[in-house]
PDB file of C-alpha atoms in Angstrom:
ATOM      1  CA  ARG A 249       0.004  -0.006   0.016  1.00  0.00           C
ATOM      2  CA  ALA A 250       2.777   2.415   0.925  1.00  0.00           C
ATOM      3  CA  VAL A 251       4.452   1.759  -2.461  1.00  0.00           C
ATOM      4  CA  LEU A 252       1.262   2.528  -4.341  1.00  0.00           C
ATOM      5  CA  ILE A 253       0.679   5.758  -2.409  1.00  0.00           C
ATOM      6  CA  ASP A 254       4.295   6.776  -3.044  1.00  0.00           C
ATOM      7  CA  GLU A 255       3.969   6.097  -6.775  1.00  0.00           C
ATOM      8  CA  ALA A 256       0.713   8.066  -6.950  1.00  0.00           C
ATOM      9  CA  ARG A 257       2.285  10.980  -5.049  1.00  0.00           C
ATOM     10  CA  LYS A 258       5.095  11.057  -7.599  1.00  0.00           C
ATOM     11  CA  ARG A 259       2.485  10.836 -10.380  1.00  0.00           C
ATOM     12  CA  ASP A 260       4.179   7.771 -11.730  1.00  0.00           C
ATOM     13  CA  TRP A 261       1.200   6.239 -13.551  1.00  0.00           C
ATOM     14  CA  LYS A 262       3.064   3.091 -14.596  1.00  0.00           C
ATOM     15  CA  GLN A 263       1.557   1.493 -11.524  1.00  0.00           C
ATOM     16  CA  LEU A 264      -1.935   2.757 -12.332  1.00  0.00           C
ATOM     17  CA  PRO A 265      -3.411  -0.733 -13.010  1.00  0.00           C
ATOM     18  CA  SER A 266      -2.200  -1.896  -9.596  1.00  0.00           C
ATOM     19  CA  MET A 267      -3.642   1.230  -7.978  1.00  0.00           C
ATOM     20  CA  LEU A 268      -7.003   0.664  -9.621  1.00  0.00           C
ATOM     21  CA  ASP A 269      -6.966  -3.016  -8.651  1.00  0.00           C
ATOM     22  CA  TYR A 270      -6.348  -1.966  -5.035  1.00  0.00           C
ATOM     23  CA  ILE A 271      -9.232   0.559  -5.063  1.00  0.00           C
ATOM     24  CA  ALA A 272     -11.587  -2.075  -6.449  1.00  0.00           C
ATOM     25  CA  GLY A 273     -10.349  -4.882  -4.194  1.00  0.00           C
ATOM     26  CA  LYS A 274     -12.689  -6.356  -1.602  1.00  0.00           C
ATOM     27  CA  ASP A 275     -10.065  -6.350   1.143  1.00  0.00           C
ATOM     28  CA  SER A 276      -8.718  -2.863   0.540  1.00  0.00           C
ATOM     29  CA  ASP A 277      -8.190  -0.544   3.484  1.00  0.00           C
ATOM     30  CA  GLU A 278     -10.726   2.294   3.157  1.00  0.00           C
ATOM     31  CA  VAL A 279      -8.277   5.056   4.100  1.00  0.00           C
ATOM     32  CA  PHE A 280      -5.650   3.926   1.568  1.00  0.00           C
ATOM     33  CA  ALA A 281      -8.309   3.379  -1.140  1.00  0.00           C
ATOM     34  CA  THR A 282      -9.688   6.877  -0.507  1.00  0.00           C
ATOM     35  CA  SER A 283      -6.205   8.369  -0.737  1.00  0.00           C
ATOM     36  CA  LEU A 284      -5.501   6.589  -4.012  1.00  0.00           C
ATOM     37  CA  ILE A 285      -8.827   7.813  -5.478  1.00  0.00           C
ATOM     38  CA  ARG A 286      -7.895  11.416  -4.669  1.00  0.00           C
ATOM     39  CA  MET A 287      -4.485  10.992  -6.235  1.00  0.00           C
ATOM     40  CA  VAL A 288      -5.120   8.908  -9.380  1.00  0.00           C
ATOM     41  CA  THR A 289      -7.950  11.178 -10.537  1.00  0.00           C
ATOM     42  CA  THR A 290      -5.336  13.760 -11.568  1.00  0.00           C
ATOM     43  CA  SER A 291      -3.921  11.351 -14.155  1.00  0.00           C
ATOM     44  CA  GLY A 292      -7.072  11.655 -16.303  1.00  0.00           C
ATOM     45  CA  ASP A 293      -6.696   8.100 -17.584  1.00  0.00           C
ATOM     46  CA  PRO A 294      -9.979   6.745 -19.040  1.00  0.00           C
ATOM     47  CA  ARG A 295      -9.455   3.449 -17.189  1.00  0.00           C
ATOM     48  CA  ILE A 296     -10.226   5.238 -13.938  1.00  0.00           C
ATOM     49  CA  ALA A 297     -13.860   6.043 -14.682  1.00  0.00           C
ATOM     50  CA  PRO A 298     -15.301   2.502 -14.384  1.00  0.00           C
ATOM     51  CA  VAL A 299     -13.429   2.012 -11.118  1.00  0.00           C
ATOM     52  CA  LEU A 300     -14.778   5.277  -9.691  1.00  0.00           C
ATOM     53  CA  ILE A 301     -18.328   4.361 -10.699  1.00  0.00           C
ATOM     54  CA  LYS A 302     -17.972   0.969  -8.999  1.00  0.00           C
ATOM     55  CA  ALA A 303     -16.441   2.714  -5.943  1.00  0.00           C
ATOM     56  CA  THR A 304     -19.657   4.747  -5.454  1.00  0.00           C
ATOM     57  CA  ARG A 305     -21.162   1.391  -4.344  1.00  0.00           C
ATOM     58  CA  ASP A 306     -18.280   0.502  -2.022  1.00  0.00           C
ATOM     59  CA  PRO A 307     -19.242  -0.631   1.527  1.00  0.00           C
ATOM     60  CA  SER A 308     -17.236   2.266   2.964  1.00  0.00           C
ATOM     61  CA  PRO A 309     -18.938   5.690   2.944  1.00  0.00           C
ATOM     62  CA  LEU A 310     -15.475   7.260   2.980  1.00  0.00           C
ATOM     63  CA  VAL A 311     -14.569   5.530  -0.327  1.00  0.00           C
ATOM     64  CA  ARG A 312     -18.018   6.297  -1.793  1.00  0.00           C
ATOM     65  CA  SER A 313     -17.675   9.985  -0.963  1.00  0.00           C
ATOM     66  CA  ALA A 314     -14.209  10.181  -2.530  1.00  0.00           C
ATOM     67  CA  ALA A 315     -15.481   8.476  -5.677  1.00  0.00           C
ATOM     68  CA  ALA A 316     -18.490  10.846  -5.891  1.00  0.00           C
ATOM     69  CA  ASP A 317     -16.139  13.818  -5.579  1.00  0.00           C
ATOM     70  CA  ALA A 318     -13.760  12.439  -8.224  1.00  0.00           C
ATOM     71  CA  LEU A 319     -16.575  11.793 -10.730  1.00  0.00           C
ATOM     72  CA  GLN A 320     -17.020  15.505 -11.295  1.00  0.00           C
ATOM     73  CA  HIS A 321     -14.085  15.148 -13.692  1.00  0.00           C
ATOM     74  CA  VAL A 322     -15.819  12.333 -15.648  1.00  0.00           C
ATOM     75  CA  PRO A 323     -18.475  13.875 -17.933  1.00  0.00           C
ATOM     76  CA  THR A 324     -20.185  10.650 -19.040  1.00  0.00           C
ATOM     77  CA  ARG A 325     -23.763   9.459 -18.777  1.00  0.00           C
ATOM     78  CA  GLU A 326     -22.718   6.540 -16.574  1.00  0.00           C
ATOM     79  CA  ALA A 327     -20.866   8.836 -14.177  1.00  0.00           C
ATOM     80  CA  VAL A 328     -23.854  11.176 -13.858  1.00  0.00           C
ATOM     81  CA  GLN A 329     -26.162   8.229 -13.221  1.00  0.00           C
ATOM     82  CA  ALA A 330     -23.839   7.022 -10.478  1.00  0.00           C
ATOM     83  CA  LEU A 331     -23.822  10.503  -8.916  1.00  0.00           C
ATOM     84  CA  VAL A 332     -27.605  10.724  -9.018  1.00  0.00           C
ATOM     85  CA  GLN A 333     -27.778   7.432  -7.144  1.00  0.00           C
ATOM     86  CA  ALA A 334     -25.118   8.621  -4.676  1.00  0.00           C
ATOM     87  CA  ALA A 335     -27.263  11.688  -3.948  1.00  0.00           C
ATOM     88  CA  GLY A 336     -29.671   9.319  -2.200  1.00  0.00           C
ATOM     89  CA  ASP A 337     -26.968   7.589  -0.133  1.00  0.00           C
ATOM     90  CA  ASP A 338     -27.612   6.799   3.542  1.00  0.00           C
ATOM     91  CA  TYR A 339     -24.566   8.904   4.555  1.00  0.00           C
ATOM     92  CA  ARG A 340     -24.629  12.707   4.354  1.00  0.00           C
ATOM     93  CA  LEU A 341     -20.938  12.899   3.416  1.00  0.00           C
ATOM     94  CA  VAL A 342     -21.639  10.875   0.265  1.00  0.00           C
ATOM     95  CA  ARG A 343     -24.761  12.874  -0.558  1.00  0.00           C
ATOM     96  CA  VAL A 344     -23.110  16.273  -0.344  1.00  0.00           C
ATOM     97  CA  ARG A 345     -20.106  15.119  -2.395  1.00  0.00           C
ATOM     98  CA  ALA A 346     -22.482  13.840  -5.077  1.00  0.00           C
ATOM     99  CA  ALA A 347     -24.447  17.099  -5.002  1.00  0.00           C
ATOM    100  CA  ALA A 348     -21.243  19.112  -5.429  1.00  0.00           C
ATOM    101  CA  SER A 349     -20.276  17.106  -8.465  1.00  0.00           C
ATOM    102  CA  LEU A 350     -23.778  17.330  -9.944  1.00  0.00           C
ATOM    103  CA  ALA A 351     -23.614  21.121  -9.769  1.00  0.00           C
ATOM    104  CA  ARG A 352     -21.870  20.996 -13.131  1.00  0.00           C
ATOM    105  CA  TYR A 353     -25.054  19.574 -14.707  1.00  0.00           C
ATOM    106  CA  PRO A 354     -27.840  22.081 -13.932  1.00  0.00           C
ATOM    107  CA  ASN A 355     -30.504  20.795 -16.335  1.00  0.00           C
ATOM    108  CA  LEU A 356     -30.490  17.042 -15.908  1.00  0.00           C
ATOM    109  CA  PRO A 357     -33.628  15.252 -17.153  1.00  0.00           C
ATOM    110  CA  LEU A 358     -34.556  13.320 -13.962  1.00  0.00           C
ATOM    111  CA  ASN A 359     -37.603  11.428 -12.915  1.00  0.00           C
ATOM    112  CA  GLU A 360     -39.535  12.766  -9.942  1.00  0.00           C
ATOM    113  CA  ALA A 361     -37.876  10.552  -7.337  1.00  0.00           C
ATOM    114  CA  ASP A 362     -34.341  11.304  -8.515  1.00  0.00           C
ATOM    115  CA  ARG A 363     -35.132  15.007  -8.774  1.00  0.00           C
ATOM    116  CA  ARG A 364     -36.300  15.132  -5.142  1.00  0.00           C
ATOM    117  CA  SER A 365     -33.214  13.169  -4.072  1.00  0.00           C
ATOM    118  CA  VAL A 366     -30.802  15.496  -5.878  1.00  0.00           C
ATOM    119  CA  GLU A 367     -32.583  18.598  -4.624  1.00  0.00           C
ATOM    120  CA  ALA A 368     -32.457  17.376  -1.028  1.00  0.00           C
ATOM    121  CA  ALA A 369     -28.726  16.522  -1.346  1.00  0.00           C
ATOM    122  CA  THR A 370     -28.062  19.898  -2.918  1.00  0.00           C
ATOM    123  CA  LYS A 371     -29.839  21.656  -0.018  1.00  0.00           C
ATOM    124  CA  GLU A 372     -27.607  19.746   2.400  1.00  0.00           C
ATOM    125  CA  TYR A 373     -24.523  20.690   0.395  1.00  0.00           C
ATOM    126  CA  LEU A 374     -25.415  24.412   0.392  1.00  0.00           C
ATOM    127  CA  THR A 375     -26.135  24.242   4.134  1.00  0.00           C
ATOM    128  CA  SER A 376     -22.722  22.740   4.740  1.00  0.00           C
ATOM    129  CA  LEU A 377     -21.085  25.549   2.715  1.00  0.00           C
ATOM    130  CA  THR A 378     -22.799  28.274   4.736  1.00  0.00           C
ATOM    131  CA  ALA A 379     -22.378  26.629   8.132  1.00  0.00           C
ATOM    132  CA  ARG A 380     -19.394  28.886   8.819  1.00  0.00           C
ATOM    133  CA  PRO A 381     -20.247  32.268   7.320  1.00  0.00           C
ATOM    134  CA  ASP A 382     -17.256  33.844   9.030  1.00  0.00           C
ATOM    135  CA  GLN A 383     -14.793  31.840   6.897  1.00  0.00           C
ATOM    136  CA  TRP A 384     -13.793  33.186   3.494  1.00  0.00           C
ATOM    137  CA  SER A 385     -13.467  29.612   2.167  1.00  0.00           C
ATOM    138  CA  SER A 386     -17.182  29.055   2.783  1.00  0.00           C
ATOM    139  CA  HIS A 387     -18.119  31.885   0.417  1.00  0.00           C
ATOM    140  CA  TYR A 388     -15.357  30.870  -2.036  1.00  0.00           C
ATOM    141  CA  ASN A 389     -16.807  27.360  -2.293  1.00  0.00           C
ATOM    142  CA  LEU A 390     -20.291  28.780  -2.608  1.00  0.00           C
ATOM    143  CA  GLY A 391     -18.994  30.914  -5.475  1.00  0.00           C
ATOM    144  CA  ASN A 392     -17.577  27.797  -7.125  1.00  0.00           C
ATOM    145  CA  TYR A 393     -21.000  26.155  -6.847  1.00  0.00           C
ATOM    146  CA  TYR A 394     -22.670  29.090  -8.637  1.00  0.00           C
ATOM    147  CA  LEU A 395     -19.855  29.260 -11.187  1.00  0.00           C
ATOM    148  CA  ASN A 396     -20.408  25.596 -12.061  1.00  0.00           C
ATOM    149  CA  ARG A 397     -24.118  26.238 -12.343  1.00  0.00           C
ATOM    150  CA  GLY A 398     -23.552  29.133 -14.710  1.00  0.00           C
ATOM    151  CA  ASP A 399     -25.046  31.627 -12.259  1.00  0.00           C
ATOM    152  CA  LEU A 400     -22.211  34.134 -12.768  1.00  0.00           C
ATOM    153  CA  LYS A 401     -23.678  37.086 -10.854  1.00  0.00           C
ATOM    154  CA  GLN A 402     -24.240  34.984  -7.730  1.00  0.00           C
ATOM    155  CA  ALA A 403     -20.732  33.536  -8.124  1.00  0.00           C
ATOM    156  CA  ILE A 404     -19.236  37.046  -8.244  1.00  0.00           C
ATOM    157  CA  SER A 405     -21.218  38.099  -5.191  1.00  0.00           C
ATOM    158  CA  SER A 406     -19.914  35.112  -3.242  1.00  0.00           C
ATOM    159  CA  TYR A 407     -16.308  35.723  -4.297  1.00  0.00           C
ATOM    160  CA  ASP A 408     -16.685  39.398  -3.314  1.00  0.00           C
ATOM    161  CA  THR A 409     -17.777  38.304   0.175  1.00  0.00           C
ATOM    162  CA  ALA A 410     -14.844  35.884   0.392  1.00  0.00           C
ATOM    163  CA  LEU A 411     -12.450  38.701  -0.503  1.00  0.00           C
ATOM    164  CA  LYS A 412     -13.965  41.031   2.070  1.00  0.00           C
ATOM    165  CA  LEU A 413     -13.173  38.418   4.701  1.00  0.00           C
ATOM    166  CA  GLU A 414      -9.758  37.563   3.245  1.00  0.00           C
ATOM    167  CA  PRO A 415      -8.393  40.230   0.877  1.00  0.00           C
ATOM    168  CA  HIS A 416      -5.424  38.002  -0.038  1.00  0.00           C
ATOM    169  CA  ALA A 417      -7.485  34.997  -1.174  1.00  0.00           C
ATOM    170  CA  VAL A 418      -5.808  34.389  -4.543  1.00  0.00           C
ATOM    171  CA  LEU A 419      -8.126  31.528  -5.549  1.00  0.00           C
ATOM    172  CA  ALA A 420     -11.174  33.737  -5.090  1.00  0.00           C
ATOM    173  CA  MET A 421      -9.565  36.439  -7.270  1.00  0.00           C
ATOM    174  CA  VAL A 422      -8.738  33.949 -10.009  1.00  0.00           C
ATOM    175  CA  ASN A 423     -12.196  32.416 -10.050  1.00  0.00           C
ATOM    176  CA  GLU A 424     -13.872  35.836  -9.957  1.00  0.00           C
ATOM    177  CA  SER A 425     -11.839  36.739 -13.027  1.00  0.00           C
ATOM    178  CA  ILE A 426     -13.088  33.557 -14.714  1.00  0.00           C
ATOM    179  CA  ALA A 427     -16.705  34.575 -13.957  1.00  0.00           C
ATOM    180  CA  TYR A 428     -16.151  38.052 -15.415  1.00  0.00           C
ATOM    181  CA  ALA A 429     -14.465  36.594 -18.495  1.00  0.00           C
ATOM    182  CA  ARG A 430     -17.452  34.339 -19.117  1.00  0.00           C
ATOM    183  CA  MET A 431     -19.654  37.432 -18.891  1.00  0.00           C
ATOM    184  CA  GLY A 432     -17.509  39.091 -21.536  1.00  0.00           C
ATOM    185  CA  GLU A 433     -16.162  41.693 -19.119  1.00  0.00           C
ATOM    186  CA  ASN A 434     -12.509  41.223 -19.897  1.00  0.00           C
ATOM    187  CA  LYS A 435     -11.359  44.473 -18.234  1.00  0.00           C
ATOM    188  CA  ARG A 436     -12.709  43.340 -14.882  1.00  0.00           C
ATOM    189  CA  ALA A 437     -11.280  39.834 -15.428  1.00  0.00           C
ATOM    190  CA  ASP A 438      -7.884  41.441 -16.142  1.00  0.00           C
ATOM    191  CA  ALA A 439      -8.114  43.590 -13.002  1.00  0.00           C
ATOM    192  CA  TYR A 440      -8.757  40.618 -10.710  1.00  0.00           C
ATOM    193  CA  LEU A 441      -5.958  38.606 -12.269  1.00  0.00           C
ATOM    194  CA  LYS A 442      -3.586  41.512 -11.723  1.00  0.00           C
ATOM    195  CA  LYS A 443      -4.640  41.614  -8.077  1.00  0.00           C
ATOM    196  CA  ALA A 444      -3.982  37.913  -7.756  1.00  0.00           C
ATOM    197  CA  LEU A 445      -0.564  38.207  -9.381  1.00  0.00           C
ATOM    198  CA  LYS A 446       0.339  41.123  -7.131  1.00  0.00           C
ATOM    199  CA  VAL A 447      -0.333  38.913  -4.106  1.00  0.00           C
ATOM    200  CA  ALA A 448       1.178  35.746  -5.591  1.00  0.00           C
ATOM    201  CA  PRO A 449       3.335  36.513  -8.678  1.00  0.00           C
ATOM    202  CA  ASP A 450       4.172  32.850  -9.250  1.00  0.00           C
ATOM    203  CA  ASN A 451       0.693  31.414  -8.827  1.00  0.00           C
ATOM    204  CA  PRO A 452       0.236  28.988 -11.742  1.00  0.00           C
ATOM    205  CA  ALA A 453      -3.560  29.359 -12.005  1.00  0.00           C
ATOM    206  CA  ALA A 454      -3.331  33.158 -12.082  1.00  0.00           C
ATOM    207  CA  ASN A 455      -0.586  33.165 -14.690  1.00  0.00           C
ATOM    208  CA  PHE A 456      -2.381  30.533 -16.810  1.00  0.00           C
ATOM    209  CA  ASN A 457      -5.682  32.431 -16.855  1.00  0.00           C
ATOM    210  CA  MET A 458      -3.877  35.709 -17.574  1.00  0.00           C
ATOM    211  CA  GLY A 459      -2.194  33.957 -20.505  1.00  0.00           C
ATOM    212  CA  LEU A 460      -5.534  32.826 -21.869  1.00  0.00           C
ATOM    213  CA  LEU A 461      -7.004  36.315 -21.381  1.00  0.00           C
ATOM    214  CA  LYS A 462      -4.059  37.953 -23.200  1.00  0.00           C
ATOM    215  CA  ALA A 463      -4.471  35.468 -26.090  1.00  0.00           C
ATOM    216  CA  GLU A 464      -8.147  36.355 -26.311  1.00  0.00           C
ATOM    217  CA  GLN A 465      -7.143  40.013 -26.493  1.00  0.00           C
ATOM    218  CA  ASN A 466      -4.769  39.091 -29.307  1.00  0.00           C
ATOM    219  CA  ASP A 467      -1.717  39.999 -27.165  1.00  0.00           C
ATOM    220  CA  MET A 468       0.269  36.917 -28.115  1.00  0.00           C
ATOM    221  CA  LYS A 469       3.553  38.164 -26.651  1.00  0.00           C
ATOM    222  CA  GLY A 470       1.881  38.728 -23.287  1.00  0.00           C
ATOM    223  CA  ALA A 471       0.056  35.393 -23.512  1.00  0.00           C
ATOM    224  CA  GLU A 472       3.297  33.542 -24.173  1.00  0.00           C
ATOM    225  CA  GLN A 473       4.978  35.289 -21.229  1.00  0.00           C
ATOM    226  CA  TYR A 474       2.266  34.365 -18.718  1.00  0.00           C
ATOM    227  CA  LEU A 475       1.837  30.795 -19.995  1.00  0.00           C
ATOM    228  CA  LYS A 476       5.588  30.161 -19.681  1.00  0.00           C
ATOM    229  CA  LYS A 477       5.472  31.554 -16.155  1.00  0.00           C
ATOM    230  CA  ALA A 478       2.561  29.221 -15.329  1.00  0.00           C
ATOM    231  CA  LEU A 479       4.445  26.224 -16.678  1.00  0.00           C
ATOM    232  CA  LYS A 480       7.562  27.217 -14.749  1.00  0.00           C
ATOM    233  CA  ALA A 481       5.494  27.392 -11.524  1.00  0.00           C
ATOM    234  CA  ASP A 482       3.807  24.069 -12.297  1.00  0.00           C
ATOM    235  CA  PRO A 483       5.941  21.993 -14.683  1.00  0.00           C
ATOM    236  CA  ARG A 484       3.109  19.442 -15.004  1.00  0.00           C
ATOM    237  CA  MET A 485       0.559  21.923 -16.354  1.00  0.00           C
ATOM    238  CA  ALA A 486      -0.081  20.302 -19.727  1.00  0.00           C
ATOM    239  CA  GLN A 487      -2.701  22.938 -20.626  1.00  0.00           C
ATOM    240  CA  ALA A 488      -0.073  25.683 -20.517  1.00  0.00           C
ATOM    241  CA  ALA A 489       2.276  23.702 -22.812  1.00  0.00           C
ATOM    242  CA  TYR A 490      -0.589  22.968 -25.181  1.00  0.00           C
ATOM    243  CA  ASN A 491      -1.536  26.661 -25.459  1.00  0.00           C
ATOM    244  CA  LEU A 492       2.117  27.609 -25.964  1.00  0.00           C
ATOM    245  CA  CYS A 493       2.174  25.133 -28.827  1.00  0.00           C
ATOM    246  CA  VAL A 494      -0.782  26.798 -30.533  1.00  0.00           C
ATOM    247  CA  ILE A 495       0.583  30.302 -30.004  1.00  0.00           C
ATOM    248  CA  THR A 496       4.091  29.604 -31.281  1.00  0.00           C
ATOM    249  CA  SER A 497       2.930  27.509 -34.262  1.00  0.00           C
ATOM    250  CA  LYS A 498       2.264  30.633 -36.304  1.00  0.00           C
ATOM    251  CA  ASP A 499       5.936  31.575 -36.695  1.00  0.00           C
ATOM    252  CA  ARG A 500       8.048  29.036 -34.758  1.00  0.00           C
ATOM    253  CA  ILE A 501       6.934  25.556 -35.824  1.00  0.00           C
ATOM    254  CA  ASN A 502       9.925  23.785 -34.240  1.00  0.00           C
ATOM    255  CA  GLU A 503       9.204  25.403 -30.876  1.00  0.00           C
ATOM    256  CA  ALA A 504       5.517  24.606 -31.251  1.00  0.00           C
ATOM    257  CA  VAL A 505       6.299  20.908 -31.791  1.00  0.00           C
ATOM    258  CA  ASN A 506       8.415  20.880 -28.668  1.00  0.00           C
ATOM    259  CA  TRP A 507       5.619  22.435 -26.589  1.00  0.00           C
ATOM    260  CA  CYS A 508       3.105  19.941 -27.998  1.00  0.00           C
ATOM    261  CA  ARG A 509       5.446  17.087 -27.275  1.00  0.00           C
ATOM    262  CA  THR A 510       5.720  18.299 -23.680  1.00  0.00           C
ATOM    263  CA  ALA A 511       1.918  18.437 -23.340  1.00  0.00           C
ATOM    264  CA  ALA A 512       1.516  14.944 -24.854  1.00  0.00           C
ATOM    265  CA  GLU A 513       4.165  13.522 -22.578  1.00  0.00           C
ATOM    266  CA  LEU A 514       2.592  15.118 -19.491  1.00  0.00           C
ATOM    267  CA  ARG A 515      -0.881  13.804 -20.417  1.00  0.00           C
ATOM    268  CA  PRO A 516      -0.345  10.670 -22.535  1.00  0.00           C
ATOM    269  CA  GLN A 517      -3.900   9.571 -21.784  1.00  0.00           C
ATOM    270  CA  ASP A 518      -5.393  12.670 -23.454  1.00  0.00           C
ATOM    271  CA  PRO A 519      -5.686  12.065 -27.229  1.00  0.00           C
ATOM    272  CA  ARG A 520      -6.213  15.782 -27.924  1.00  0.00           C
ATOM    273  CA  TYR A 521      -2.640  16.593 -27.036  1.00  0.00           C
ATOM    274  CA  ALA A 522      -1.186  13.739 -29.092  1.00  0.00           C
ATOM    275  CA  TYR A 523      -3.405  14.591 -32.066  1.00  0.00           C
ATOM    276  CA  THR A 524      -2.239  18.231 -31.931  1.00  0.00           C
ATOM    277  CA  LEU A 525       1.372  17.038 -31.789  1.00  0.00           C
ATOM    278  CA  ALA A 526       0.766  14.946 -34.907  1.00  0.00           C
ATOM    279  CA  PHE A 527      -0.904  17.902 -36.664  1.00  0.00           C
ATOM    280  CA  TYR A 528       2.099  20.185 -36.115  1.00  0.00           C
ATOM    281  CA  LEU A 529       4.600  17.443 -36.869  1.00  0.00           C
ATOM    282  CA  ASN A 530       2.933  17.217 -40.262  1.00  0.00           C
ATOM    283  CA  GLN A 531       3.028  21.002 -40.587  1.00  0.00           C
ATOM    284  CA  LYS A 532       6.733  20.835 -39.833  1.00  0.00           C
ATOM    285  CA  GLY A 533       7.179  18.230 -42.582  1.00  0.00           C
ATOM    286  CA  ASP A 534       7.872  15.283 -40.280  1.00  0.00           C
ATOM    287  CA  ARG A 535       5.180  13.135 -41.834  1.00  0.00           C
ATOM    288  CA  ASP A 536       6.534   9.795 -40.605  1.00  0.00           C
ATOM    289  CA  GLU A 537       6.491  10.737 -36.930  1.00  0.00           C
ATOM    290  CA  ALA A 538       3.068  12.310 -37.382  1.00  0.00           C
ATOM    291  CA  VAL A 539       1.748   9.026 -38.784  1.00  0.00           C
ATOM    292  CA  ARG A 540       3.346   7.039 -35.931  1.00  0.00           C
ATOM    293  CA  THR A 541       1.815   9.358 -33.345  1.00  0.00           C
ATOM    294  CA  LEU A 542      -1.650   9.037 -34.913  1.00  0.00           C
ATOM    295  CA  LYS A 543      -1.382   5.252 -35.095  1.00  0.00           C
ATOM    296  CA  VAL A 544      -0.691   5.125 -31.354  1.00  0.00           C
ATOM    297  CA  ILE A 545      -3.793   7.208 -30.699  1.00  0.00           C
ATOM    298  CA  LEU A 546      -5.924   4.985 -32.917  1.00  0.00           C
ATOM    299  CA  GLU A 547      -4.679   1.864 -31.200  1.00  0.00           C
ATOM    300  CA  LYS A 548      -5.513   3.260 -27.734  1.00  0.00           C
ATOM    301  CA  TYR A 549      -8.727   5.074 -28.682  1.00  0.00           C
TER     302      TYR A 549
END
């Protein structure tokens, strides 16, 4: 067990099958299984989803709650069905985790019984978020709920409250900027990201979102600067490498290929990154490697 935890902590996914076998095993320790669920979810490997869905029916409510939380990253019909069932679990911990994950799906076509179950679990979840109104994190998490639901004005209001309680809450600043960006208010989004970067200049999320915002404003030099800073702060941020690939492809195809290769190596389980690598390899004139890369994708997916 200690070896599996250590491998997961290092993000060495060569042992992923063993980790998944342990999570699904009948004699697994619930604390270790829960820890593995929280860790392996970051790998994004498609083999994880069936294990998580099965784990929502595990005898341990601790394991079930971790699986329900992790399934928010699995946008499939089977995952949503498992979450709807988990919303009716006997344990509140499982129900509120399921409700939090279901917040990403505001218009689910549910039968009357499932609708009542999800609404009740959601009410419990919101009550848990507001149980400590004196903590900035309570309002930050409430803002995340509204952001996932697409209720951007309510999200902004919650983030504002969080920042009144803790003016240096970088995560609240970053997410408020995301809400403003989705509303098309890029100036306000820019202002909140600047505040976040003033508090934490090396914060990867703030730099990454600033990079995306600069790219949207057609400031490619600025976008490249912030995305590189994000990747330096978090060398495993495949999204930053991917966006650097797209940005540099216009006039530096060799550099673009290198960025895409980095993204594909960081997330080998994501075919989008490998496909993009193949696309730019072909643009570069390296047709053979492009074909080899595409064949690997086709064999796996």
